[in-house]
């Protein structure tokens, strides 16, 4: 995997994978902000790049850095040709996943380069950001395309190198050779080659000449950055390369490690010196610990002229120049972390003169001394404002401030704050850092980057204290949490935390194991059962400014609805939605809400009454077409004057004057007098990919107040308090430029709801039937050209004098009806059961009829046919399988509405970042039709085939894309990080779903759900 910027990427990817998986490596010119996880559906477009740095080699080190794909070098000398032929045998392509967010990086799947440095023991040297700070899973491919598993045995806490290990005996068809590490051979003017591997397909070589040995480390902005070492700069013949590639001389020795580069067109690349990797390799080979010392000071190389301005005396400068004539600068303290070993002893701007009595100007030499004195005292002499200051400091253990474990609970992941993040924000290395936030811990919408200060009134100074606090909190509790965002350390934020221990029941600790390369998983605590809710008392606000008391009293019919979705299904990409619902039966606790707020019933629903009482809600009905759901709460828990809304029995007319009462984006009430401007069939563009719920075959109301576009929930209400229409949010298409969801705010006439509400009030379960088609209006000019007779046109004019229109079948839903006499796309609906259809509401006859007698126009001919309707009970998703990070379920209704052929009942709805599904290119909207050559057309058949596949072995999936293109992908199963899990709708469960997890093919207790992509 390669570092990249927003304008040029050198990271290679699987052809089927997206490219923007890790935080962008670029210069940050403004205020530093906490790193964020990329969006789960598709990466946003890159922002404009910062201006390129100057090309002069002595310019500032604040340059945009990254490497781009390496071109193949033209013919070389015979000596170089022989060297390259030997080197390429040691170079491997590394394909890997970081399976979970950790420290500075989110979950990702990517590719990179490494090279063998010990053929007998199977050690591969690559970059730290390839070996991963977090859980790693991957393999390597040699030059002859032999493949073997690799696992990390060491990743440096600071410097950008790490070691992977493989089994040399697994390589059968070529001798395994290794490169020697010779850091002392890196010299200015030396000719070098950077030998990389382009996704295992072809050899890539970059030629260049070393121009500097004393460059400060490139600054990549947020996320992981190397520091406290010098980098080597090369004037390359062409820019580019891949991370982890060896930099070799003509004798075939590795003299440096590829690390970064420029993307502004300058032929400049940056390499990590091999002094520290060579020492670490020697320790590994002799089974010795790799000690790493730190003073928690960030040092930079500063030229002599700048050091003089900081207080370097002429005497000291002369001493340095005399003893080290090639030196052009000294080390200066750039940042001293609070409460570290050097706190109050070293200050920013101090010029380092001596360490242990030795004149010192090199970062590598400073690192050598500190690594050898962990836990011991070291003597330093610095100059500050022209004065010599001697100090003794205790060298800290760098490994102790680099986390090697994290806990996952309530949808979030946490570990002790790392040195990397602490340095980025200049804070003490302590506290509990949220490296991934979802479900319960989606605080202020931030996906990660906050420090948890307290939970449930208990301080959380470290991870152990946080674990103890979370263990004591029952499931479904609400507790107070305090925290700071790292980009705003001046402010302590306070939020109410809803603790989810039912969807994510396990509190799991993952600890790095360098012997196996895995992160060992331990269940720390099972959830405590939820406490029984108690009735609570509250009163609604009063709208005294409204002149009509009946209108003001409608506020007592509104409740706030929050929907938390633990797993993303049915094409949705957001895990939390909030809006308002209208209480239509206060005695039974029935509330109508938009399906843009409650899109499906695999969720937790919270009903907030009078901004005071929070009770659980449950979905009791979801309309397949008309964009509303009905939920129920327990009214016995609510001691507040909730009022059932009075719904109109007649449909509001265009031009009617009405009161608009809605809730804006700040959840505040907004009221205005308005007029109904239009009532027409809703025509929301398809647009969104993957497909998701979209209202069709229903009339939408628009009004002339600007509040309509600002309010996603509300009502149109008459002066006597009668609700003429609900104001709802409708999901629309997804913007191709911003990748954001477009929402529409429209009215739904109250009479549309009456039949369903009446059935629920009578204790019946509404069982609707629908025509499996989407209609669109056509005007009489179109109808006449399509063959509608003059007599029929006159009949339309008499039946609907307000709007002369008919309905044409725009799209027939797939997979419901096979009858050849059913509706076809392009048919014009004339009559249903003998009644002329000129209004959308007249299609409601379908809801309680199994077969409709239809008169249609097809190919300019009026044809009477019988059209079967389809039941709606099976339209909603009721069975979900999470396999290798992919979320699978039956194609939901939105898919059937858009596709022309249903290839199977196994639809890929989403995938988790860093999962096998992501790494191997299994994308959403695909259909799985076979596993290892065995046809699997539904979920039970699929489970039967994959459950017995051994862990860490390859299998074949045959798929068909949304556009009917068949293809085959091979994937490797990973049960350790991505065990298979089933969720089955079950009314006997409190959350409405039963969960089953498979551990190496055997059913076991559940684990945390992944949010998907």
Short mmCIF file of C-alpha atoms in Angstrom, two decimals, residues 637-994:
data_model
loop_
_atom_site.label_atom_id
_atom_site.label_comp_id
_atom_site.label_asym_id
_atom_site.label_seq_id
_atom_site.Cartn_x
_atom_site.Cartn_y
_atom_site.Cartn_z
CA UNK A 637 -45.21 4.67 30.37
CA UNK A 638 -46.21 8.17 29.30
CA UNK A 639 -47.96 10.40 31.81
CA UNK A 640 -48.35 13.37 29.49
CA UNK A 641 -51.39 14.91 27.76
CA UNK A 642 -50.72 13.28 24.39
CA UNK A 643 -53.54 13.96 21.96
CA UNK A 644 -54.67 11.85 19.02
CA UNK A 645 -54.51 13.92 15.85
CA UNK A 646 -57.85 14.49 14.13
CA UNK A 647 -57.37 13.35 10.54
CA UNK A 648 -59.48 14.73 7.74
CA UNK A 649 -61.72 12.29 5.88
CA UNK A 650 -61.78 14.40 2.70
CA UNK A 651 -58.88 15.15 0.41
CA UNK A 652 -57.54 18.69 0.45
CA UNK A 653 -57.92 20.63 -2.80
CA UNK A 654 -55.44 22.65 -4.83
CA UNK A 655 -55.66 26.34 -3.89
CA UNK A 656 -56.90 25.63 -0.36
CA UNK A 657 -55.66 28.03 2.34
CA UNK A 658 -54.14 26.12 5.20
CA UNK A 659 -51.81 26.42 8.20
CA UNK A 660 -48.36 24.84 7.91
CA UNK A 661 -46.89 23.55 11.17
CA UNK A 662 -43.53 21.84 10.87
CA UNK A 663 -40.18 21.13 12.51
CA UNK A 664 -37.03 22.56 10.98
CA UNK A 665 -33.49 21.20 10.93
CA UNK A 666 -32.97 22.41 14.50
CA UNK A 667 -36.05 20.43 15.59
CA UNK A 668 -37.82 23.70 16.37
CA UNK A 669 -41.49 24.42 15.58
CA UNK A 670 -42.17 26.63 12.55
CA UNK A 671 -45.66 27.92 11.66
CA UNK A 672 -46.98 29.82 8.64
CA UNK A 673 -50.16 30.47 6.70
CA UNK A 674 -49.90 28.97 3.24
CA UNK A 675 -51.76 27.76 0.17
CA UNK A 676 -51.75 24.38 -1.56
CA UNK A 677 -50.05 25.02 -4.88
CA UNK A 678 -50.23 21.56 -6.44
CA UNK A 679 -51.35 17.99 -5.90
CA UNK A 680 -49.77 15.60 -8.33
CA UNK A 681 -48.39 12.10 -8.59
CA UNK A 682 -44.98 11.92 -6.96
CA UNK A 683 -42.18 11.43 -9.49
CA UNK A 684 -38.94 10.97 -7.57
CA UNK A 685 -35.99 10.09 -9.84
CA UNK A 686 -34.47 6.64 -9.45
CA UNK A 687 -30.86 7.83 -9.25
CA UNK A 688 -29.68 6.20 -6.03
CA UNK A 689 -27.22 3.33 -6.28
CA UNK A 690 -27.59 0.92 -4.64
CA UNK A 691 -31.40 1.03 -4.96
CA UNK A 692 -33.36 1.93 -1.84
CA UNK A 693 -36.93 2.63 -0.85
CA UNK A 694 -38.70 5.20 -3.02
CA UNK A 695 -42.30 6.32 -2.84
CA UNK A 696 -44.34 5.62 -5.99
CA UNK A 697 -47.99 5.62 -7.10
CA UNK A 698 -49.01 8.26 -4.58
CA UNK A 699 -50.08 11.89 -4.79
CA UNK A 700 -47.79 14.54 -3.29
CA UNK A 701 -48.85 17.97 -2.05
CA UNK A 702 -46.78 21.15 -2.40
CA UNK A 703 -47.33 24.52 -0.72
CA UNK A 704 -46.07 28.04 -1.32
CA UNK A 705 -44.18 28.72 1.92
CA UNK A 706 -40.40 28.63 2.12
CA UNK A 707 -40.74 26.71 5.39
CA UNK A 708 -41.78 23.68 3.34
CA UNK A 709 -38.24 23.18 2.14
CA UNK A 710 -36.77 23.68 5.62
CA UNK A 711 -39.04 21.29 7.50
CA UNK A 712 -38.84 17.52 7.10
CA UNK A 713 -41.76 16.75 9.42
CA UNK A 714 -45.06 18.47 10.10
CA UNK A 715 -48.70 18.80 9.08
CA UNK A 716 -51.06 20.92 7.05
CA UNK A 717 -53.78 21.78 9.53
CA UNK A 718 -57.10 23.60 9.30
CA UNK A 719 -58.06 26.32 11.76
CA UNK A 720 -60.22 23.86 13.69
CA UNK A 721 -57.21 21.57 14.27
CA UNK A 722 -58.09 18.99 11.61
CA UNK A 723 -54.97 17.56 10.00
CA UNK A 724 -55.51 17.74 6.25
CA UNK A 725 -52.12 16.26 5.32
CA UNK A 726 -48.88 15.03 6.81
CA UNK A 727 -45.65 16.76 5.81
CA UNK A 728 -42.99 14.07 5.25
CA UNK A 729 -39.42 13.62 4.09
CA UNK A 730 -39.08 11.59 0.90
CA UNK A 731 -35.81 9.96 -0.07
CA UNK A 732 -34.66 10.90 -3.54
CA UNK A 733 -31.65 10.24 -5.70
CA UNK A 734 -28.01 10.55 -4.66
CA UNK A 735 -26.08 13.50 -6.05
CA UNK A 736 -23.39 12.36 -8.48
CA UNK A 737 -21.16 15.31 -7.57
CA UNK A 738 -21.42 15.41 -3.77
CA UNK A 739 -22.44 11.76 -3.19
CA UNK A 740 -24.99 13.08 -0.72
CA UNK A 741 -28.61 11.99 -0.52
CA UNK A 742 -31.17 14.36 -1.96
CA UNK A 743 -34.36 14.66 0.09
CA UNK A 744 -37.75 16.03 -0.87
CA UNK A 745 -40.30 17.46 1.53
CA UNK A 746 -43.89 16.85 0.40
CA UNK A 747 -47.38 16.45 1.78
CA UNK A 748 -49.42 13.23 2.03
CA UNK A 749 -53.21 13.64 2.24
CA UNK A 750 -54.70 12.35 5.51
CA UNK A 751 -57.42 10.15 3.94
CA UNK A 752 -54.64 8.01 2.48
CA UNK A 753 -53.92 6.67 5.97
CA UNK A 754 -57.43 6.02 7.22
CA UNK A 755 -57.89 2.39 6.14
CA UNK A 756 -54.61 1.14 7.61
CA UNK A 757 -55.05 3.06 10.87
CA UNK A 758 -58.56 1.68 11.27
CA UNK A 759 -57.32 -1.90 10.91
CA UNK A 760 -54.58 -1.38 13.49
CA UNK A 761 -57.04 0.19 15.93
CA UNK A 762 -59.24 -2.87 15.56
CA UNK A 763 -56.32 -5.17 16.32
CA UNK A 764 -55.91 -6.41 12.77
CA UNK A 765 -52.66 -6.66 10.85
CA UNK A 766 -52.98 -4.77 7.57
CA UNK A 767 -52.33 -7.11 4.65
CA UNK A 768 -52.20 -5.04 1.53
CA UNK A 769 -51.90 -6.22 -2.04
CA UNK A 770 -50.40 -4.06 -4.77
CA UNK A 771 -49.95 -3.90 -8.50
CA UNK A 772 -46.28 -4.70 -9.07
CA UNK A 773 -45.65 -1.68 -11.27
CA UNK A 774 -44.71 1.98 -11.16
CA UNK A 775 -46.94 4.40 -13.03
CA UNK A 776 -46.43 7.84 -14.48
CA UNK A 777 -48.94 10.39 -15.69
CA UNK A 778 -49.52 11.19 -19.35
CA UNK A 779 -51.43 14.12 -20.73
CA UNK A 780 -54.13 13.87 -23.35
CA UNK A 781 -51.79 14.99 -26.13
CA UNK A 782 -49.59 12.00 -25.41
CA UNK A 783 -52.55 9.69 -24.88
CA UNK A 784 -54.03 10.62 -28.28
CA UNK A 785 -50.73 9.87 -30.04
CA UNK A 786 -50.53 6.53 -28.23
CA UNK A 787 -53.94 5.52 -29.56
CA UNK A 788 -56.43 6.49 -26.87
CA UNK A 789 -59.79 7.07 -28.55
CA UNK A 790 -61.56 10.41 -28.66
CA UNK A 791 -64.43 8.90 -26.71
CA UNK A 792 -62.07 7.84 -23.92
CA UNK A 793 -60.44 11.28 -23.85
CA UNK A 794 -63.84 12.93 -23.44
CA UNK A 795 -64.66 10.49 -20.65
CA UNK A 796 -61.40 11.47 -18.88
CA UNK A 797 -62.33 15.15 -19.17
CA UNK A 798 -65.71 14.51 -17.57
CA UNK A 799 -64.32 12.24 -14.82
CA UNK A 800 -61.54 14.61 -13.73
CA UNK A 801 -62.19 18.20 -14.79
CA UNK A 802 -59.32 19.45 -12.59
CA UNK A 803 -56.59 17.37 -14.24
CA UNK A 804 -56.93 15.62 -17.58
CA UNK A 805 -54.55 12.69 -17.24
CA UNK A 806 -54.14 8.96 -17.51
CA UNK A 807 -51.48 6.62 -16.14
CA UNK A 808 -48.93 4.68 -18.09
CA UNK A 809 -46.96 1.72 -16.73
CA UNK A 810 -43.42 3.03 -16.44
CA UNK A 811 -41.79 -0.05 -14.89
CA UNK A 812 -43.00 -3.50 -13.91
CA UNK A 813 -41.40 -4.86 -10.75
CA UNK A 814 -39.38 -8.00 -11.30
CA UNK A 815 -39.85 -11.38 -9.67
CA UNK A 816 -43.50 -11.14 -8.61
CA UNK A 817 -45.78 -12.15 -11.48
CA UNK A 818 -45.01 -14.46 -14.39
CA UNK A 819 -48.41 -14.30 -16.04
CA UNK A 820 -47.94 -13.21 -19.65
CA UNK A 821 -51.30 -11.41 -19.53
CA UNK A 822 -50.07 -9.12 -16.73
CA UNK A 823 -49.18 -5.47 -17.17
CA UNK A 824 -46.29 -4.55 -19.44
CA UNK A 825 -44.17 -1.44 -19.58
CA UNK A 826 -45.77 1.13 -21.84
CA UNK A 827 -49.35 -0.03 -21.16
CA UNK A 828 -51.83 2.75 -20.51
CA UNK A 829 -54.23 2.04 -17.64
CA UNK A 830 -57.73 2.99 -18.66
CA UNK A 831 -59.99 1.25 -16.15
CA UNK A 832 -59.73 -1.00 -13.11
CA UNK A 833 -62.80 -3.02 -12.13
CA UNK A 834 -64.81 -0.88 -14.51
CA UNK A 835 -63.75 2.49 -13.06
CA UNK A 836 -61.81 5.01 -15.13
CA UNK A 837 -58.42 5.77 -13.52
CA UNK A 838 -57.56 9.47 -13.66
CA UNK A 839 -56.30 9.98 -10.10
CA UNK A 840 -53.57 8.16 -8.18
CA UNK A 841 -55.96 7.60 -5.28
CA UNK A 842 -58.16 5.53 -7.59
CA UNK A 843 -55.39 2.93 -7.73
CA UNK A 844 -56.15 2.17 -4.06
CA UNK A 845 -58.68 -0.40 -5.27
CA UNK A 846 -55.71 -2.76 -5.60
CA UNK A 847 -55.04 -2.95 -1.85
CA UNK A 848 -57.75 -5.52 -1.06
CA UNK A 849 -58.17 -7.34 -4.38
CA UNK A 850 -56.31 -10.46 -5.48
CA UNK A 851 -57.19 -9.92 -9.14
CA UNK A 852 -58.26 -6.74 -10.94
CA UNK A 853 -60.22 -6.53 -14.16
CA UNK A 854 -58.26 -4.02 -16.17
CA UNK A 855 -58.82 -2.26 -19.45
CA UNK A 856 -55.49 -1.21 -20.91
CA UNK A 857 -54.17 0.31 -24.11
CA UNK A 858 -51.34 -1.69 -25.63
CA UNK A 859 -49.98 -1.12 -29.12
CA UNK A 860 -52.90 1.26 -29.89
CA UNK A 861 -55.44 -1.44 -28.99
CA UNK A 862 -57.77 -1.53 -25.99
CA UNK A 863 -57.35 -4.90 -24.29
CA UNK A 864 -59.30 -6.25 -21.30
CA UNK A 865 -57.05 -8.35 -19.02
CA UNK A 866 -57.07 -9.73 -15.53
CA UNK A 867 -54.17 -8.39 -13.51
CA UNK A 868 -53.10 -10.28 -10.38
CA UNK A 869 -51.93 -8.25 -7.41
CA UNK A 870 -49.07 -9.34 -5.16
CA UNK A 871 -49.05 -9.56 -1.35
CA UNK A 872 -46.83 -7.10 0.48
CA UNK A 873 -45.96 -9.18 3.54
CA UNK A 874 -42.84 -10.52 1.80
CA UNK A 875 -41.60 -7.23 0.40
CA UNK A 876 -39.67 -6.23 3.53
CA UNK A 877 -36.34 -7.84 4.38
CA UNK A 878 -36.75 -10.56 7.02
CA UNK A 879 -33.52 -12.58 6.72
CA UNK A 880 -29.97 -11.18 6.61
CA UNK A 881 -26.65 -13.03 6.35
CA UNK A 882 -23.33 -11.32 7.03
CA UNK A 883 -20.58 -13.37 5.37
CA UNK A 884 -16.92 -12.36 4.98
CA UNK A 885 -18.00 -8.78 5.64
CA UNK A 886 -20.71 -8.78 2.94
CA UNK A 887 -24.33 -8.08 3.91
CA UNK A 888 -26.63 -10.43 1.99
CA UNK A 889 -30.43 -10.63 1.83
CA UNK A 890 -33.24 -11.15 -0.62
CA UNK A 891 -33.53 -8.40 -3.23
CA UNK A 892 -35.69 -5.80 -1.53
CA UNK A 893 -38.58 -4.06 -3.23
CA UNK A 894 -36.50 -1.15 -4.55
CA UNK A 895 -34.25 -3.62 -6.41
CA UNK A 896 -37.23 -5.42 -7.90
CA UNK A 897 -38.66 -2.08 -9.02
CA UNK A 898 -35.53 -1.23 -11.00
CA UNK A 899 -34.21 -4.51 -12.37
CA UNK A 900 -35.61 -6.46 -15.32
CA UNK A 901 -34.37 -9.93 -14.37
CA UNK A 902 -33.96 -11.37 -10.89
CA UNK A 903 -30.90 -13.60 -11.02
CA UNK A 904 -31.18 -15.06 -7.52
CA UNK A 905 -32.56 -14.41 -4.05
CA UNK A 906 -29.06 -13.53 -2.74
CA UNK A 907 -28.38 -9.83 -3.12
CA UNK A 908 -25.19 -8.09 -1.95
CA UNK A 909 -26.46 -5.05 -0.09
CA UNK A 910 -23.30 -3.73 1.57
CA UNK A 911 -19.78 -4.70 2.63
CA UNK A 912 -17.54 -3.82 5.55
CA UNK A 913 -14.31 -1.92 5.06
CA UNK A 914 -11.24 -4.07 5.56
CA UNK A 915 -13.17 -7.30 4.98
CA UNK A 916 -12.53 -10.14 2.50
CA UNK A 917 -15.59 -8.94 0.59
CA UNK A 918 -13.96 -5.54 0.21
CA UNK A 919 -10.49 -6.86 -0.58
CA UNK A 920 -11.61 -9.24 -3.29
CA UNK A 921 -13.99 -6.80 -4.94
CA UNK A 922 -17.42 -8.16 -4.01
CA UNK A 923 -19.50 -5.05 -4.60
CA UNK A 924 -23.04 -4.15 -3.65
CA UNK A 925 -25.89 -4.68 -6.17
CA UNK A 926 -24.40 -8.04 -7.27
CA UNK A 927 -26.33 -11.31 -7.12
CA UNK A 928 -24.69 -14.54 -5.94
CA UNK A 929 -25.80 -17.53 -8.00
CA UNK A 930 -23.25 -20.27 -7.14
CA UNK A 931 -20.59 -21.29 -4.60
CA UNK A 932 -17.75 -23.54 -5.76
CA UNK A 933 -19.83 -24.54 -8.79
CA UNK A 934 -22.92 -25.45 -6.76
CA UNK A 935 -26.02 -23.41 -7.56
CA UNK A 936 -27.18 -21.32 -4.59
CA UNK A 937 -30.23 -19.27 -5.46
CA UNK A 938 -31.45 -18.47 -1.95
CA UNK A 939 -29.94 -17.82 1.48
CA UNK A 940 -30.53 -21.30 3.00
CA UNK A 941 -28.75 -22.91 0.05
CA UNK A 942 -25.92 -20.40 0.33
CA UNK A 943 -25.45 -21.03 4.07
CA UNK A 944 -25.39 -24.77 3.49
CA UNK A 945 -22.54 -24.42 0.99
CA UNK A 946 -20.33 -21.89 2.78
CA UNK A 947 -20.68 -23.03 6.39
CA UNK A 948 -18.31 -25.96 5.90
CA UNK A 949 -15.66 -24.07 3.95
CA UNK A 950 -12.51 -24.21 6.14
CA UNK A 951 -11.14 -20.98 7.53
CA UNK A 952 -8.42 -19.22 5.50
CA UNK A 953 -9.15 -21.18 2.32
CA UNK A 954 -10.23 -19.99 -1.11
CA UNK A 955 -13.65 -20.53 -2.62
CA UNK A 956 -15.36 -19.41 -5.81
CA UNK A 957 -18.41 -17.24 -6.10
CA UNK A 958 -20.31 -16.90 -9.33
CA UNK A 959 -22.15 -13.61 -9.53
CA UNK A 960 -24.23 -11.50 -11.87
CA UNK A 961 -24.05 -7.73 -11.81
CA UNK A 962 -27.06 -5.45 -11.67
CA UNK A 963 -26.57 -4.97 -15.43
CA UNK A 964 -26.77 -8.73 -16.14
CA UNK A 965 -23.03 -9.34 -16.56
CA UNK A 966 -21.90 -12.70 -15.12
CA UNK A 967 -18.48 -12.95 -13.46
CA UNK A 968 -16.54 -15.10 -11.00
CA UNK A 969 -14.52 -14.01 -7.98
CA UNK A 970 -12.29 -16.06 -5.71
CA UNK A 971 -12.26 -15.14 -2.04
CA UNK A 972 -10.49 -16.37 1.04
CA UNK A 973 -12.63 -17.02 4.09
CA UNK A 974 -11.76 -15.33 7.39
CA UNK A 975 -13.65 -16.66 10.38
CA UNK A 976 -11.38 -15.02 12.96
CA UNK A 977 -12.33 -11.42 12.20
CA UNK A 978 -15.43 -11.96 10.07
CA UNK A 979 -17.48 -14.93 11.31
CA UNK A 980 -20.70 -15.63 9.47
CA UNK A 981 -23.85 -14.35 11.13
CA UNK A 982 -27.57 -14.66 10.49
CA UNK A 983 -30.33 -12.30 11.52
CA UNK A 984 -33.84 -13.67 11.22
CA UNK A 985 -36.99 -11.71 11.90
CA UNK A 986 -38.63 -13.11 15.03
CA UNK A 987 -41.55 -11.40 16.75
CA UNK A 988 -40.82 -13.25 20.00
CA UNK A 989 -37.53 -11.34 20.42
CA UNK A 990 -37.66 -7.96 22.11
CA UNK A 991 -35.75 -6.31 19.27
CA UNK A 992 -37.80 -8.24 16.71
CA UNK A 993 -34.86 -10.21 15.32
CA UNK A 994 -33.03 -13.39 16.26
#
